[in-house]
């Protein structure tokens, strides 16, 4: 069995374990950057072991805390086919991260080596990348030390978005396959996206778009893409592009700010590109999320702000793709996957058109549920999502293409190009942006026409700090609490009193808090409901 114990023991003291329990959660490890060095060192080792368990296939490590504040950071692992880490490895990562001593660390690692019968036959391969946080380079050094101790082959992705790293990993592992995913470089990613966009869009003219890059790595990715697209293909104004200016990342801008505050990024009233009717969008800090919005009046008036969130993107995409699938005449089932955070109005709208699944929060749950459909559209309300085409669907589309004509052939061709343009490994702000632009131009819709699909129910999301959030346990895709004992009945009673009321409580998987969501027919009712339920939560824990 294979484990370079001496090398690990020698390198380990440079990365002392902090006095804090760390958990591999929904998005890997995520906490204040200054306690993460030991975790990054150890994840370098675990990633190498994960690669060995996959016969030396490349796996990925991404250093980012996504939409969270700049002083936070995080690390997550990407599996060999570009998907999230296999769930059975999450507790292994947690155990390794929390080993108190070097001996304990070696013991935990040995456990993995024994369980998976890892030997030295293959060389492990790890691809790693990081976001623009000032803390990222030091954490990357820690990863490198872990990889060196393991004698792993490493590929440095550099500053990348999370979805770009997912792309690199999958592309690295399909180089020899009959259908390579793409060239395993950053430029390969841009070219794949750009070529597919040009193939789908043809001479359709998308609406102009103002992009808030959250002062993060999305700035670079957007520029990279625009550089590869033929000149004037897209009419984009990029804002909040201050990469590297301390304290700027996700500060008063970015997808999470816009979604949770339900308003424009700070200072937008002074931007000349920000005009009533103009379509706008915001990326998050690692550019795997996107939300859109527009104004119906002056930027200074909060009432003129209209959000087009992940639910609206899902509705736009599901509707459009369902029409294309119908035109092909193929018996493919298209479905949509949401979480409890999906606006009730979006669920009602979609339910009338396509089958819907509701899953627990966290992309891995949505992704898995979407795989059950031939074409699975999944989006979290916060703007993280994508579309999956099953191997069966791809096969049928390709076969049908061979002798199709007219509208049928056009629909097949478009679906096949969309399947390339859409980053199916994970939500991708750039790829989702192109998807929305392509659909809006095909429909000849502006922001307002898109928004008219349905009207969001007023909603509020609140955070409550509690002593121990593990006390809160849920069932029914997190829509109901089973613990603390009587809390759900009390919530039900509050909800019953509110027209079109809905509320639920769940512990966050990424922050030390409990989240409370409420929606209602009226804005004041939603506000009151979220406050009342939050008070219940505070007093029960
Ligand atoms: P938690 O902290 O478990 O609510 C948040 C988001 C998720 C997901 C993860 C990963 C909300 C309400 N929750 O999870 O949807 O995106 O972060 O980043 O937006
Ligand atoms: Zn993100």
XYZ file of C-alpha atoms and ligand atoms in Angstrom:
561
model
C 0.000 0.000 0.000
C 1.219 3.458 -0.871
C 1.761 6.437 1.420
C 4.966 8.555 1.601
C 4.700 8.912 5.387
C 8.131 10.498 5.923
C 7.563 13.208 3.355
C 4.153 13.996 4.835
C 5.477 14.034 8.390
C 8.348 16.331 7.360
C 6.147 18.818 5.529
C 3.281 18.825 8.004
C 4.642 21.037 10.850
C 4.773 24.041 8.496
C 0.950 23.898 8.396
C -0.249 23.571 12.001
C -3.871 22.616 12.510
C -5.936 25.505 13.889
C -7.998 25.136 17.012
C -11.226 24.875 15.065
C -13.330 22.014 13.738
C -13.603 22.061 9.956
C -16.262 20.305 7.921
C -16.356 19.467 4.201
C -19.825 20.903 3.513
C -21.985 21.809 0.520
C -19.159 23.757 -1.071
C -16.098 22.058 0.414
C -14.327 23.742 3.341
C -15.198 27.375 3.771
C -14.211 29.689 6.603
C -11.882 32.595 7.438
C -8.851 32.411 5.160
C -6.298 32.603 7.980
C -7.202 29.175 9.390
C -7.189 27.278 6.096
C -3.508 26.599 5.358
C -3.375 23.208 7.090
C -6.605 22.164 5.374
C -5.190 23.136 1.981
C -1.963 21.214 2.630
C -3.951 18.161 3.664
C -6.392 18.475 0.761
C -3.422 18.403 -1.577
C -2.631 14.990 -0.107
C -6.236 13.754 -0.180
C -6.696 14.944 -3.768
C -3.666 12.882 -4.764
C -5.195 9.862 -3.014
C -8.535 10.507 -4.738
C -6.695 10.570 -8.056
C -5.003 7.244 -7.207
C -8.411 5.752 -6.371
C -9.421 6.688 -9.932
C -6.368 5.016 -11.474
C -4.460 8.282 -11.747
C -7.201 10.287 -13.483
C -6.839 14.025 -12.850
C -8.923 15.555 -10.064
C -9.219 19.262 -9.248
C -8.723 21.571 -6.278
C -10.278 25.030 -6.306
C -9.390 27.724 -3.788
C -12.343 30.099 -3.441
C -15.050 31.267 -1.086
C -17.309 32.174 -3.993
C -19.832 34.876 -3.046
C -18.651 35.141 0.568
C -16.741 38.198 1.826
C -13.139 38.747 0.769
C -11.541 37.712 4.129
C -13.128 34.247 3.758
C -11.676 31.535 1.627
C -12.309 27.881 0.926
C -11.204 24.773 -0.875
C -13.223 22.195 -2.758
C -12.375 19.131 -4.757
C -13.540 18.406 -8.293
C -13.910 14.786 -9.365
C -12.435 13.328 -12.518
C -15.440 13.830 -14.778
C -15.645 17.480 -13.742
C -18.378 16.818 -11.200
C -18.540 17.511 -7.451
C -16.526 15.233 -5.179
C -18.146 11.809 -4.606
C -20.173 12.152 -1.373
C -18.450 9.196 0.332
C -15.166 11.150 0.230
C -16.588 14.166 2.082
C -16.321 12.587 5.586
C -12.812 11.370 4.698
C -11.782 14.953 3.905
C -13.351 16.112 7.163
C -11.505 13.458 9.185
C -8.154 14.344 7.592
C -8.700 18.093 8.090
C -9.419 17.593 11.795
C -6.569 15.250 12.707
C -4.889 16.934 15.687
C -1.371 15.529 15.408
C 0.921 14.344 12.631
C 0.469 10.752 13.838
C -3.281 11.104 13.705
C -3.029 12.625 10.245
C -0.979 9.683 8.969
C -3.475 7.281 10.575
C -6.419 8.933 8.789
C -4.571 8.930 5.468
C -3.589 5.308 5.917
C -7.230 4.482 6.504
C -8.037 5.888 3.060
C -5.107 4.093 1.440
C -6.224 0.766 2.977
C -9.937 1.239 2.274
C -9.321 1.885 -1.413
C -6.323 -0.471 -1.703
C -4.218 2.313 -3.190
C -0.815 1.323 -4.463
C 1.968 3.132 -6.285
C 1.139 1.784 -9.749
C -0.287 5.075 -11.027
C 0.982 8.592 -10.719
C -1.614 10.837 -9.071
C -2.570 13.962 -11.028
C -4.128 17.092 -9.521
C -5.176 20.269 -11.366
C -5.530 23.320 -9.140
C -6.708 26.903 -9.525
C -7.664 29.864 -7.370
C -9.785 33.008 -7.289
C -8.645 36.621 -6.828
C -8.731 36.741 -3.014
C -5.492 38.158 -1.543
C -5.319 35.070 0.691
C -5.402 32.602 -2.215
C -1.661 32.478 -3.179
C -0.551 31.396 0.322
C -3.219 28.688 0.392
C -2.097 27.509 -3.041
C 1.448 27.189 -1.669
C 0.054 24.894 1.019
C -1.641 22.753 -1.646
C 1.648 22.556 -3.567
C 3.429 21.337 -0.425
C 0.824 18.574 -0.025
C 1.163 17.554 -3.662
C 4.974 17.557 -3.416
C 4.870 15.329 -0.345
C 2.746 12.891 -2.338
C 4.998 13.060 -5.406
C 1.899 13.947 -7.429
C 1.891 15.324 -10.933
C 0.310 18.749 -10.752
C -1.125 21.106 -13.325
C -1.397 24.730 -12.328
C -4.585 26.289 -13.696
C -3.764 29.704 -12.229
C -6.436 32.342 -11.670
C -9.629 30.727 -12.929
C -13.354 30.652 -12.315
C -14.678 27.548 -10.574
C -16.431 26.300 -13.737
C -13.211 26.750 -15.717
C -11.450 24.402 -13.310
C -14.257 21.855 -13.714
C -13.755 22.176 -17.478
C -9.981 21.653 -17.208
C -10.365 18.509 -15.130
C -12.854 16.888 -17.496
C -10.904 17.981 -20.573
C -7.666 16.544 -19.097
C -9.342 13.183 -18.597
C -10.971 12.863 -22.013
C -7.947 13.688 -24.180
C -7.642 10.082 -25.375
C -11.370 9.377 -25.595
C -13.225 9.194 -28.938
C -15.015 12.404 -27.946
C -12.549 14.738 -26.188
C -14.383 17.338 -24.094
C -12.103 20.100 -25.297
C -8.526 21.305 -25.203
C -7.465 21.275 -21.513
C -6.414 24.930 -21.351
C -8.067 28.203 -20.418
C -8.010 29.231 -24.091
C -9.589 25.889 -25.010
C -12.467 26.738 -22.675
C -13.048 30.131 -24.332
C -12.836 28.660 -27.807
C -15.315 25.896 -27.027
C -17.809 28.358 -25.575
C -17.326 30.909 -28.345
C -17.576 28.407 -31.217
C -20.747 26.888 -29.786
C -22.254 30.339 -29.229
C -21.571 31.361 -32.827
C -23.048 28.054 -34.062
C -26.245 28.559 -32.039
C -26.709 32.294 -32.422
C -26.016 32.602 -36.155
C -27.024 36.142 -37.085
C -29.378 36.650 -34.133
C -28.581 39.911 -32.349
C -28.676 39.587 -28.556
C -29.711 42.580 -26.443
C -26.926 44.788 -24.991
C -25.859 43.648 -21.533
C -24.265 45.346 -18.512
C -22.185 42.825 -16.528
C -21.221 43.263 -12.868
C -18.071 41.143 -12.476
C -18.164 41.359 -8.634
C -14.571 42.696 -8.806
C -13.518 39.085 -9.113
C -12.105 36.434 -11.396
C -15.178 36.688 -13.647
C -13.673 39.918 -15.015
C -10.795 38.022 -16.509
C -12.988 35.206 -17.817
C -15.394 37.630 -19.475
C -12.496 39.432 -21.170
C -11.035 36.101 -22.257
C -14.307 35.071 -23.857
C -14.902 38.412 -25.585
C -11.381 38.251 -26.965
C -12.087 34.945 -28.702
C -15.579 35.793 -30.018
C -15.710 37.501 -33.435
C -15.651 41.311 -32.953
C -19.009 42.910 -32.061
C -20.724 39.572 -31.467
C -21.859 40.761 -28.046
C -22.526 44.287 -26.859
C -21.239 44.135 -23.301
C -20.369 46.807 -20.757
C -18.323 45.293 -17.930
C -18.568 46.994 -14.515
C -17.081 46.216 -11.093
C -13.887 44.956 -12.698
C -11.471 46.137 -9.975
C -9.589 42.866 -9.590
C -6.953 42.898 -6.890
C -8.093 46.065 -5.121
C -8.299 44.992 -1.523
C -11.729 44.841 0.059
C -13.558 45.129 -3.251
C -14.469 41.508 -4.030
C -18.236 40.930 -3.669
C -18.424 44.231 -1.763
C -21.692 45.994 -2.550
C -21.875 44.087 -5.815
C -22.015 40.543 -7.181
C -24.810 38.028 -7.596
C -25.321 37.334 -3.899
C -25.567 41.014 -2.970
C -28.066 41.724 -5.739
C -30.173 38.623 -5.018
C -30.314 38.971 -1.244
C -30.625 42.777 -1.141
C -32.915 42.794 -4.176
C -31.287 45.945 -5.481
C -28.659 47.303 -7.876
C -24.952 47.055 -7.005
C -23.859 50.092 -4.992
C -23.061 53.142 -7.098
C -24.895 51.930 -10.209
C -26.992 55.094 -10.288
C -23.814 56.923 -11.392
C -22.995 54.561 -14.267
C -24.004 55.876 -17.685
C -24.622 52.359 -19.047
C -27.276 51.749 -16.394
C -30.510 52.849 -18.057
C -34.169 51.852 -17.721
C -34.922 48.756 -19.819
C -31.264 47.706 -20.223
C -30.586 44.079 -19.368
C -27.998 43.714 -16.594
C -26.441 40.769 -14.752
C -24.127 40.029 -11.828
C -21.584 37.217 -11.452
C -20.486 35.984 -8.038
C -16.860 35.904 -6.795
C -15.921 32.679 -8.629
C -18.328 33.163 -11.548
C -20.397 30.040 -11.086
C -23.559 32.028 -10.385
C -25.405 34.693 -12.330
C -28.563 36.719 -11.767
C -30.119 39.247 -14.153
C -32.120 42.424 -13.555
C -33.391 45.611 -15.182
C -34.918 48.959 -14.286
C -38.347 50.274 -15.187
C -37.522 53.800 -13.981
C -34.705 55.837 -12.439
C -31.916 53.914 -10.725
C -32.452 56.024 -7.623
C -35.973 54.628 -7.141
C -35.849 51.175 -5.446
C -39.269 50.343 -6.908
C -37.902 50.405 -10.454
C -35.530 47.472 -9.780
C -36.662 44.084 -11.127
C -34.768 40.874 -10.447
C -34.541 37.989 -12.916
C -33.055 35.319 -10.668
C -32.201 31.643 -11.038
C -35.889 30.718 -11.087
C -36.493 33.097 -13.979
C -33.457 31.675 -15.821
C -34.759 28.130 -15.248
C -38.193 29.110 -16.556
C -36.721 30.804 -19.626
C -34.455 27.842 -20.386
C -36.972 25.071 -19.645
C -39.638 26.731 -21.758
C -37.327 27.302 -24.715
C -35.664 23.892 -24.613
C -39.056 22.189 -24.255
C -40.183 23.934 -27.455
C -37.046 22.794 -29.287
C -37.442 19.205 -28.045
C -41.080 19.254 -29.182
C -40.038 20.390 -32.663
C -37.615 17.469 -32.941
C -40.509 15.052 -32.338
C -38.219 12.886 -30.163
C -39.622 11.205 -27.036
C -37.254 13.000 -24.653
C -38.382 13.909 -21.167
C -37.393 17.418 -20.116
C -37.700 18.232 -16.433
C -36.786 21.017 -14.059
C -35.164 20.733 -10.632
C -35.612 23.340 -7.907
C -35.039 23.699 -4.171
C -37.345 25.007 -1.458
C -35.908 28.484 -2.127
C -37.566 28.583 -5.572
C -40.215 31.256 -5.670
C -43.702 29.730 -5.404
C -44.769 31.618 -8.536
C -41.959 30.005 -10.554
C -42.961 26.546 -9.370
C -46.594 27.188 -10.360
C -45.493 28.505 -13.780
C -43.150 25.601 -14.506
C -45.458 22.917 -13.124
C -47.986 23.735 -15.809
C -45.357 22.993 -18.477
C -42.822 20.394 -17.360
C -42.245 17.829 -14.579
C -40.575 19.310 -11.496
C -38.408 17.787 -8.773
C -37.647 19.559 -5.472
C -34.360 18.634 -3.786
C -32.327 19.669 -0.788
C -30.145 22.796 -1.116
C -26.716 22.240 -2.609
C -25.755 21.818 -6.213
C -24.864 18.152 -5.852
C -28.476 17.317 -4.979
C -29.892 19.311 -7.879
C -27.334 17.931 -10.295
C -28.111 14.364 -9.292
C -31.875 14.903 -9.663
C -31.401 16.561 -13.067
C -29.552 13.461 -14.274
C -32.815 11.548 -13.963
C -34.255 13.441 -16.944
C -33.225 13.250 -20.614
C -32.854 17.015 -20.500
C -32.619 18.259 -16.911
C -32.729 21.990 -16.184
C -31.616 22.894 -12.677
C -31.137 26.255 -11.016
C -30.995 27.484 -7.467
C -32.907 30.715 -6.960
C -29.535 32.384 -6.254
C -28.493 31.816 -9.869
C -26.387 28.663 -9.696
C -27.454 26.141 -12.285
C -27.133 24.539 -15.674
C -28.780 22.092 -18.063
C -27.840 18.424 -18.403
C -28.314 16.348 -21.544
C -28.288 12.618 -20.792
C -26.156 10.277 -22.930
C -29.449 8.793 -24.203
C -30.651 12.246 -25.255
C -27.373 13.013 -27.042
C -27.493 9.717 -28.875
C -31.060 10.289 -30.041
C -30.350 13.869 -31.125
C -27.288 12.796 -33.095
C -29.046 9.872 -34.749
C -32.072 11.958 -35.693
C -29.790 14.614 -37.200
C -28.635 12.163 -39.869
C -31.816 12.398 -41.918
C -33.721 15.404 -40.624
C -34.829 18.388 -42.679
C -36.328 21.836 -42.262
C -37.487 22.977 -38.803
C -36.710 19.578 -37.300
C -33.102 19.714 -38.480
C -32.751 23.295 -37.232
C -34.053 22.336 -33.773
C -31.748 19.315 -33.623
C -28.758 21.371 -34.713
C -29.538 24.032 -32.123
C -29.959 21.519 -29.291
C -26.675 19.825 -30.184
C -24.816 23.155 -30.175
C -26.508 24.215 -26.950
C -25.343 20.970 -25.335
C -21.773 22.076 -26.143
C -22.215 25.721 -25.146
C -23.795 24.845 -21.809
C -21.189 23.895 -19.195
C -22.800 20.660 -18.064
C -20.255 19.970 -15.336
C -21.446 22.764 -13.037
C -23.219 26.145 -12.997
C -21.192 28.628 -15.037
C -21.953 32.348 -15.123
C -20.379 32.824 -18.576
C -22.088 29.875 -20.187
C -25.435 30.719 -18.531
C -25.055 34.318 -19.707
C -24.675 33.119 -23.297
C -27.657 30.791 -22.894
C -29.900 33.629 -21.741
C -28.704 35.925 -24.551
C -29.274 33.255 -27.176
C -32.803 32.543 -25.961
C -33.783 36.200 -25.616
C -32.576 36.916 -29.151
C -34.413 33.847 -30.520
C -37.629 34.948 -28.806
C -36.998 38.613 -29.675
C -37.639 39.386 -26.007
C -36.249 42.195 -23.910
C -35.866 42.023 -20.124
C -39.436 43.101 -19.536
C -40.921 40.452 -21.855
C -38.854 37.774 -20.105
C -39.974 39.048 -16.707
C -43.627 38.872 -17.795
C -43.617 35.012 -17.680
C -44.803 35.219 -14.091
C -44.692 37.652 -11.186
C -42.519 36.660 -8.232
C -44.232 36.377 -4.870
C -42.633 38.885 -2.476
C -40.058 37.006 -0.396
C -37.451 37.494 2.314
C -34.408 35.505 3.385
C -32.970 36.000 6.865
C -30.038 34.577 8.835
C -30.338 33.726 12.512
C -27.297 33.022 14.688
C -27.859 30.155 17.092
C -25.644 28.364 19.570
C -25.814 24.996 17.810
C -27.282 24.817 14.338
C -27.124 21.002 14.269
C -30.195 21.048 16.538
C -32.179 22.036 13.436
C -33.070 18.962 11.436
C -35.252 18.850 8.370
C -37.260 16.533 6.135
C -39.226 16.780 2.850
C -36.391 18.406 0.838
C -35.710 20.727 3.811
C -39.209 22.182 3.704
C -40.124 20.955 7.192
C -38.328 20.735 10.535
C -38.291 17.545 12.573
C -36.259 19.140 15.370
C -36.533 21.155 17.650
C -39.708 19.251 18.511
C -42.595 21.708 18.345
C -41.110 24.409 16.148
C -42.642 23.241 12.845
C -46.172 23.290 14.277
C -45.601 26.874 15.443
C -44.290 27.871 12.008
C -47.325 26.228 10.363
C -49.609 28.294 12.527
C -47.910 31.558 11.510
C -47.954 30.577 7.827
C -51.664 29.691 7.886
C -52.533 33.254 8.813
C -50.877 34.690 5.667
C -52.384 34.695 2.127
C -50.172 32.569 -0.199
C -47.800 32.256 2.764
C -44.885 29.825 2.842
C -41.934 29.676 5.203
C -39.218 27.212 6.122
C -36.130 26.968 8.282
C -32.890 25.058 7.661
C -29.331 25.134 8.954
C -26.853 26.599 6.459
C -24.313 24.188 5.046
C -21.771 26.923 4.384
C -22.138 29.426 7.231
C -22.611 29.193 10.970
C -26.273 30.209 10.952
C -29.825 29.053 10.407
C -31.634 30.416 7.343
C -35.275 31.497 7.405
C -37.196 31.945 4.149
C -40.682 33.394 3.823
C -42.896 34.415 0.947
C -46.428 35.786 0.767
C -48.845 37.498 -1.597
C -47.980 40.846 0.007
C -44.552 42.315 0.672
C -45.401 43.378 4.217
C -46.729 39.921 5.021
C -43.495 38.337 3.736
C -41.513 40.765 5.879
C -43.583 40.057 8.979
C -43.560 36.303 8.442
C -39.769 36.134 8.143
C -39.436 38.224 11.300
C -41.904 36.132 13.284
C -40.336 32.830 12.231
C -36.831 34.209 12.970
C -37.978 35.148 16.462
C -39.327 31.632 16.974
C -35.976 30.202 15.854
C -34.002 32.501 18.170
C -36.098 31.648 21.179
C -36.046 27.892 20.517
C -32.270 27.414 20.441
P -26.328 27.295 2.502
O -25.361 28.128 3.255
O -26.330 25.831 2.853
O -27.718 27.902 2.559
C -25.619 28.470 0.212
C -26.756 28.702 -0.742
C -26.910 27.463 -1.596
C -25.613 27.079 -2.285
C -24.458 27.050 -1.287
C -23.115 26.837 -1.940
C -28.854 29.935 -0.379
C -30.065 30.120 0.437
N -28.012 28.958 -0.012
O -25.905 27.328 0.963
O -27.955 27.658 -2.492
O -25.353 27.924 -3.371
O -24.418 28.246 -0.514
O -22.483 27.999 -2.338
O -28.664 30.665 -1.351
Zn -19.819 30.799 -6.557
